[in-house]
CSV table of C-alpha atoms in Angstrom, one decimal:
chain,number,residue,atom,x,y,z
C,1369,PRO,CA,109.8,147.4,132.5
C,1370,PRO,CA,109.0,151.1,132.6
C,1371,TRP,CA,105.7,152.6,131.6
C,1372,ARG,CA,105.3,153.8,128.0
C,1373,ALA,CA,104.6,157.4,126.9
C,1374,VAL,CA,102.3,157.6,123.9
C,1375,GLU,CA,101.4,160.8,122.2
C,1376,ARG,CA,97.8,161.2,121.0
C,1377,HIS,CA,96.7,163.8,118.5
C,1378,GLU,CA,93.2,165.1,119.2
C,1379,ARG,CA,90.9,167.7,117.5
C,1380,VAL,CA,89.2,170.1,119.9
C,1381,MET,CA,87.1,173.2,119.5
C,1382,GLY,CA,89.2,176.3,120.6
C,1383,ARG,CA,88.4,180.0,120.8
C,1384,THR,CA,89.0,180.5,117.1
C,1385,GLY,CA,87.8,177.1,115.8
C,1386,TRP,CA,89.0,173.6,115.6
C,1387,GLU,CA,92.5,173.0,116.9
C,1388,THR,CA,94.9,170.0,117.1
C,1389,ILE,CA,96.4,169.3,120.5
C,1390,VAL,CA,98.9,166.7,121.5
C,1391,ARG,CA,98.4,164.8,124.7
C,1392,THR,CA,100.9,162.4,126.4
C,1393,VAL,CA,99.3,159.3,127.7
C,1394,TRP,CA,101.2,156.9,129.9
C,1395,LEU,CA,100.4,153.2,129.3
C,1396,PRO,CA,101.4,150.2,131.4
C,1397,PRO,CA,104.3,148.1,130.1
C,1398,LEU,CA,103.6,145.3,127.7
C,1399,PRO,CA,103.5,141.8,129.2
C,1400,ALA,CA,106.8,139.8,128.9
C,1401,PRO,CA,106.7,137.5,126.0
C,1402,GLY,CA,105.9,133.9,126.8
C,1403,PRO,CA,107.6,130.8,125.5
C,1404,LYS,CA,107.1,130.1,121.8
C,1405,PRO,CA,104.4,127.5,121.1
C,1406,ALA,CA,105.7,124.1,120.2
C,1407,ARG,CA,105.5,123.2,116.5
C,1408,ALA,CA,102.6,120.9,115.7
C,1409,VAL,CA,103.9,117.5,114.8
C,1410,ALA,CA,101.8,115.3,112.6
C,1411,PRO,CA,100.7,112.1,114.3
C,1412,ALA,CA,102.5,109.0,113.1
C,1413,ALA,CA,100.6,107.2,110.4
C,1414,ALA,CA,98.7,104.2,111.7
C,1415,PRO,CA,99.9,100.9,110.2
C,1416,MET,CA,97.7,99.8,107.3
C,1417,GLU,CA,95.6,96.8,108.0
C,1418,PRO,CA,96.2,93.8,105.8
C,1419,PHE,CA,93.9,93.7,102.8
C,1420,GLU,CA,94.0,90.6,100.7
C,1421,VAL,CA,92.6,89.6,97.3
C,1422,ILE,CA,92.6,86.5,95.2
C,1423,VAL,CA,94.2,86.5,91.8
C,1424,LEU,CA,92.7,83.7,89.7
C,1425,ASP,CA,93.2,82.1,86.3
C,1426,THR,CA,91.8,79.1,84.4
C,1427,GLU,CA,93.0,77.1,81.4
C,1428,THR,CA,90.4,75.5,79.2
C,1429,THR,CA,89.9,73.2,76.2
C,1430,GLY,CA,89.2,76.2,74.0
C,1431,LEU,CA,87.4,79.5,73.6
C,1432,ALA,CA,83.9,78.2,72.9
C,1433,ARG,CA,81.1,78.9,75.4
C,1434,ASP,CA,81.0,75.2,76.3
C,1435,ALA,CA,84.8,74.9,76.7
C,1436,ARG,CA,85.8,72.8,79.7
C,1437,ILE,CA,88.2,73.9,82.5
C,1438,ILE,CA,91.4,71.8,82.7
C,1439,GLU,CA,93.4,73.9,85.2
C,1440,ILE,CA,92.6,76.4,88.0
C,1441,ALA,CA,95.2,78.5,89.9
C,1442,ALA,CA,94.7,81.1,92.6
C,1443,ALA,CA,97.0,83.2,94.8
C,1444,ARG,CA,96.1,85.1,98.0
C,1445,VAL,CA,97.9,88.4,97.9
C,1446,ASP,CA,98.2,91.3,100.4
C,1447,ILE,CA,97.8,94.4,98.3
C,1448,HIS,CA,99.6,96.7,100.7
C,1449,SER,CA,102.9,94.7,100.7
C,1450,GLY,CA,102.3,92.9,97.4
C,1451,ARG,CA,103.3,89.7,99.1
C,1452,VAL,CA,102.0,86.4,97.7
C,1453,ILE,CA,100.8,84.8,100.9
C,1454,GLU,CA,99.6,81.5,99.6
C,1455,ARG,CA,98.9,79.9,96.2
C,1456,ARG,CA,97.2,76.8,94.8
C,1457,ALA,CA,97.0,75.1,91.4
C,1458,VAL,CA,95.3,71.9,90.3
C,1459,LEU,CA,94.8,70.1,87.0
C,1460,ILE,CA,91.3,68.9,86.2
C,1461,ASP,CA,90.1,66.0,84.1
C,1462,PRO,CA,87.4,67.5,81.8
C,1463,GLY,CA,86.1,64.1,80.8
C,1464,ILE,CA,86.7,64.9,77.1
C,1465,PRO,CA,89.7,64.9,74.8
C,1466,ILE,CA,91.7,68.2,74.9
C,1467,PRO,CA,92.0,69.6,71.4
C,1468,ARG,CA,95.5,69.8,70.0
C,1469,ALA,CA,95.0,73.6,69.3
C,1470,ALA,CA,94.5,74.1,73.1
C,1471,SER,CA,97.4,71.9,74.0
C,1472,ARG,CA,99.7,73.9,71.7
C,1473,ILE,CA,98.8,77.1,73.7
C,1474,ASN,CA,98.8,75.9,77.3
C,1475,GLY,CA,100.9,72.8,77.0
C,1476,ILE,CA,98.3,70.6,78.9
C,1477,THR,CA,97.7,67.2,77.3
C,1478,ASP,CA,95.3,64.4,77.8
C,1479,GLU,CA,98.0,62.4,79.6
C,1480,MET,CA,98.5,65.2,82.1
C,1481,VAL,CA,94.9,65.3,83.2
C,1482,ARG,CA,94.2,61.6,83.0
C,1483,GLY,CA,93.2,60.4,86.5
C,1484,ARG,CA,93.0,64.0,87.9
C,1485,PRO,CA,89.9,65.1,89.8
C,1486,ALA,CA,86.8,66.4,88.1
C,1487,PHE,CA,85.7,70.0,88.5
C,1488,SER,CA,83.0,69.1,91.0
C,1489,GLN,CA,85.6,67.4,93.2
C,1490,VAL,CA,87.8,70.5,93.7
C,1491,TRP,CA,85.4,73.4,93.4
C,1492,GLU,CA,84.4,73.4,97.1
C,1493,ARG,CA,88.0,73.7,98.1
C,1494,VAL,CA,88.6,76.6,95.6
C,1495,VAL,CA,85.6,78.4,97.1
C,1496,ALA,CA,87.0,77.8,100.7
C,1497,PHE,CA,90.4,79.1,99.6
C,1498,ALA,CA,89.0,82.3,98.2
C,1499,GLY,CA,86.6,83.0,101.1
C,1500,ASP,CA,84.9,86.3,100.8
C,1501,LEU,CA,87.9,88.1,99.2
C,1502,PRO,CA,87.6,90.0,95.9
C,1503,ILE,CA,88.6,88.0,92.8
C,1504,ILE,CA,91.0,89.5,90.2
C,1505,ALA,CA,91.5,88.0,86.8
C,1506,HIS,CA,92.9,89.3,83.5
C,1507,ASN,CA,89.8,89.4,81.2
C,1508,ALA,CA,87.7,88.5,84.2
C,1509,ALA,CA,84.5,88.0,82.1
C,1510,TYR,CA,86.1,85.0,80.4
C,1511,ASP,CA,87.2,83.2,83.5
C,1512,ARG,CA,84.0,84.0,85.3
C,1513,GLY,CA,82.0,82.7,82.3
C,1514,ARG,CA,84.0,79.4,82.2
C,1515,LEU,CA,83.6,78.9,86.0
C,1516,GLU,CA,79.9,79.6,86.0
C,1517,TYR,CA,79.4,77.2,83.1
C,1518,GLU,CA,81.2,74.4,85.1
C,1519,ILE,CA,79.3,75.3,88.3
C,1520,ASP,CA,75.9,75.2,86.6
C,1521,ARG,CA,76.8,72.0,84.7
C,1522,ALA,CA,77.7,70.3,88.0
C,1523,GLY,CA,74.6,71.7,89.7
C,1524,LEU,CA,76.6,73.6,92.3
C,1525,PRO,CA,75.7,77.0,93.9
C,1526,ARG,CA,77.5,80.1,92.5
C,1527,PRO,CA,79.6,81.9,95.1
C,1528,ALA,CA,78.8,85.6,95.7
C,1529,TRP,CA,82.2,86.7,94.5
C,1530,ARG,CA,83.2,90.3,93.7
C,1531,TRP,CA,85.1,90.3,90.4
C,1532,TRP,CA,87.7,92.8,89.3
C,1533,CYS,CA,89.3,92.8,85.9
C,1534,SER,CA,93.0,93.6,85.5
C,1535,LYS,CA,92.6,94.1,81.8
C,1536,SER,CA,90.2,97.0,82.3
C,1537,SER,CA,92.5,98.4,84.9
C,1538,ALA,CA,95.4,98.3,82.4
C,1539,ARG,CA,93.4,100.1,79.8
C,1540,ARG,CA,92.8,103.0,82.2
C,1541,ALA,CA,96.4,103.0,83.6
C,1542,ILE,CA,98.4,102.7,80.4
C,1543,PRO,CA,96.3,103.8,77.4
C,1544,GLY,CA,97.4,103.5,73.8
C,1545,GLN,CA,98.8,100.0,73.9
C,1546,PRO,CA,98.4,98.0,70.7
C,1547,SER,CA,97.2,95.0,72.7
C,1548,TYR,CA,95.9,94.5,76.3
C,1549,SER,CA,96.4,90.7,76.4
C,1550,LEU,CA,98.5,89.7,79.3
C,1551,GLN,CA,101.7,88.7,77.5
C,1552,PRO,CA,102.0,91.8,75.3
C,1553,LEU,CA,101.4,94.0,78.3
C,1554,MET,CA,104.1,92.2,80.2
C,1555,ALA,CA,106.5,92.7,77.4
C,1556,ALA,CA,105.6,96.4,77.0
C,1557,LEU,CA,106.3,97.0,80.6
C,1558,GLY,CA,109.5,95.1,80.6
C,1559,LEU,CA,108.2,92.4,83.0
C,1560,ARG,CA,109.4,88.8,82.8
C,1561,THR,CA,106.9,86.0,82.6
C,1562,GLU,CA,107.2,82.3,83.5
C,1563,ARG,CA,105.2,79.5,82.0
C,1564,ALA,CA,102.9,81.7,79.9
C,1565,HIS,CA,99.4,80.3,79.4
C,1566,ARG,CA,99.6,78.0,82.4
C,1567,ALA,CA,97.2,79.0,85.1
C,1568,MET,CA,99.7,79.8,87.9
C,1569,GLY,CA,102.1,81.5,85.5
C,1570,ASP,CA,99.3,83.8,84.4
C,1571,VAL,CA,98.2,84.4,88.0
C,1572,LEU,CA,101.7,85.6,89.0
C,1573,ALA,CA,102.0,87.7,85.8
C,1574,THR,CA,98.7,89.4,86.6
C,1575,ALA,CA,99.8,90.3,90.0
C,1576,ALA,CA,103.1,91.7,88.6
C,1577,LEU,CA,101.1,93.7,86.0
C,1578,LEU,CA,98.8,95.3,88.5
C,1579,HIS,CA,101.8,96.4,90.6
C,1580,ALA,CA,103.6,97.8,87.5
C,1581,CYS,CA,100.6,99.9,86.3
C,1582,PRO,CA,101.5,103.6,87.0
C,1583,ASP,CA,98.0,104.5,88.0
C,1584,GLY,CA,97.7,102.5,91.2
C,1585,PRO,CA,94.0,102.2,92.1
C,1586,PRO,CA,93.0,103.2,95.6
C,1587,ARG,CA,92.5,100.7,98.3
C,1588,ARG,CA,89.1,99.2,99.1
C,1589,ARG,CA,87.4,100.5,95.9
C,1590,ARG,CA,85.7,98.7,93.1
C,1591,SER,CA,88.9,98.5,91.0
C,1592,PRO,CA,91.9,96.2,91.1
C,1593,PRO,CA,94.6,97.1,93.5
C,1594,ARG,CA,98.3,97.5,92.8
C,1595,LEU,CA,100.3,94.4,93.5
C,1596,ARG,CA,103.9,93.1,93.2
C,1597,PRO,CA,105.0,89.4,93.1
C,1598,ALA,CA,106.6,87.9,96.2
C,1599,ARG,CA,110.3,87.8,96.5
C,1600,GLY,CA,111.9,84.4,96.8
C,1601,PRO,CA,110.4,81.1,96.2
C,1602,VAL,CA,106.8,80.4,97.0
C,1603,VAL,CA,105.7,76.8,97.3
C,1604,CYS,CA,102.8,75.9,95.1
C,1605,VAL,CA,100.7,73.0,96.2
C,1606,GLY,CA,97.4,71.5,95.2
C,1607,TRP,CA,94.2,71.8,97.2
C,1608,PRO,CA,94.1,69.3,100.1
C,1609,GLY,CA,92.3,66.2,98.9
C,1610,ALA,CA,92.7,67.0,95.2
C,1611,ARG,CA,95.2,65.1,93.2
C,1612,GLY,CA,97.2,67.0,90.6
C,1613,VAL,CA,99.4,70.0,91.0
C,1614,GLY,CA,100.0,72.2,87.9
């Protein structure tokens, strides 16, 4: 390419004062344009590592502080996919008659728990199933209190579980509800429930509720994660060595 002529205006001192002169300066040609830089492409998102939690529920002989547990259910759930990986449920003989008021709510009778294992016989397997995963329950303070009462009564060590409460999460995610009990929340969100007030039914309902909450909590934080129930049938079996499947 040819050289370029550029005019420059300069102020100089002449015979009669300051004068403006025009100089022509020849500049070398501009370099040829290079290829356009490639557009930056965002790196592909790394696959999310599985992060599992335990959704747990208990059924008891009543609401008193010394109420006995008559059923425990738990499900291991991957919070990224919402898939129910494995679930367990077992009926427990409390060693005392079940009040009729409790049976009317949960449908568990004395005949159903007769001959079933005691709490102390199944607790070790429940702890092994949960491992070190976070524990989620609807109104977690109640289930935690019932379990700790049974643990202390049996003289067993308390596990170092991290508890999350789906009821507290629902209060933050969907404020203004007339009731934050599990079944009214499910109805308000248009979610179907199965076997309400049985431990495994409430476990699966809790998982569905957490997934349906619009304000999904972030992963790996101290709040319950968003979940969805598994598609298709999931086999529910009792803990190995424990008689009685709910």
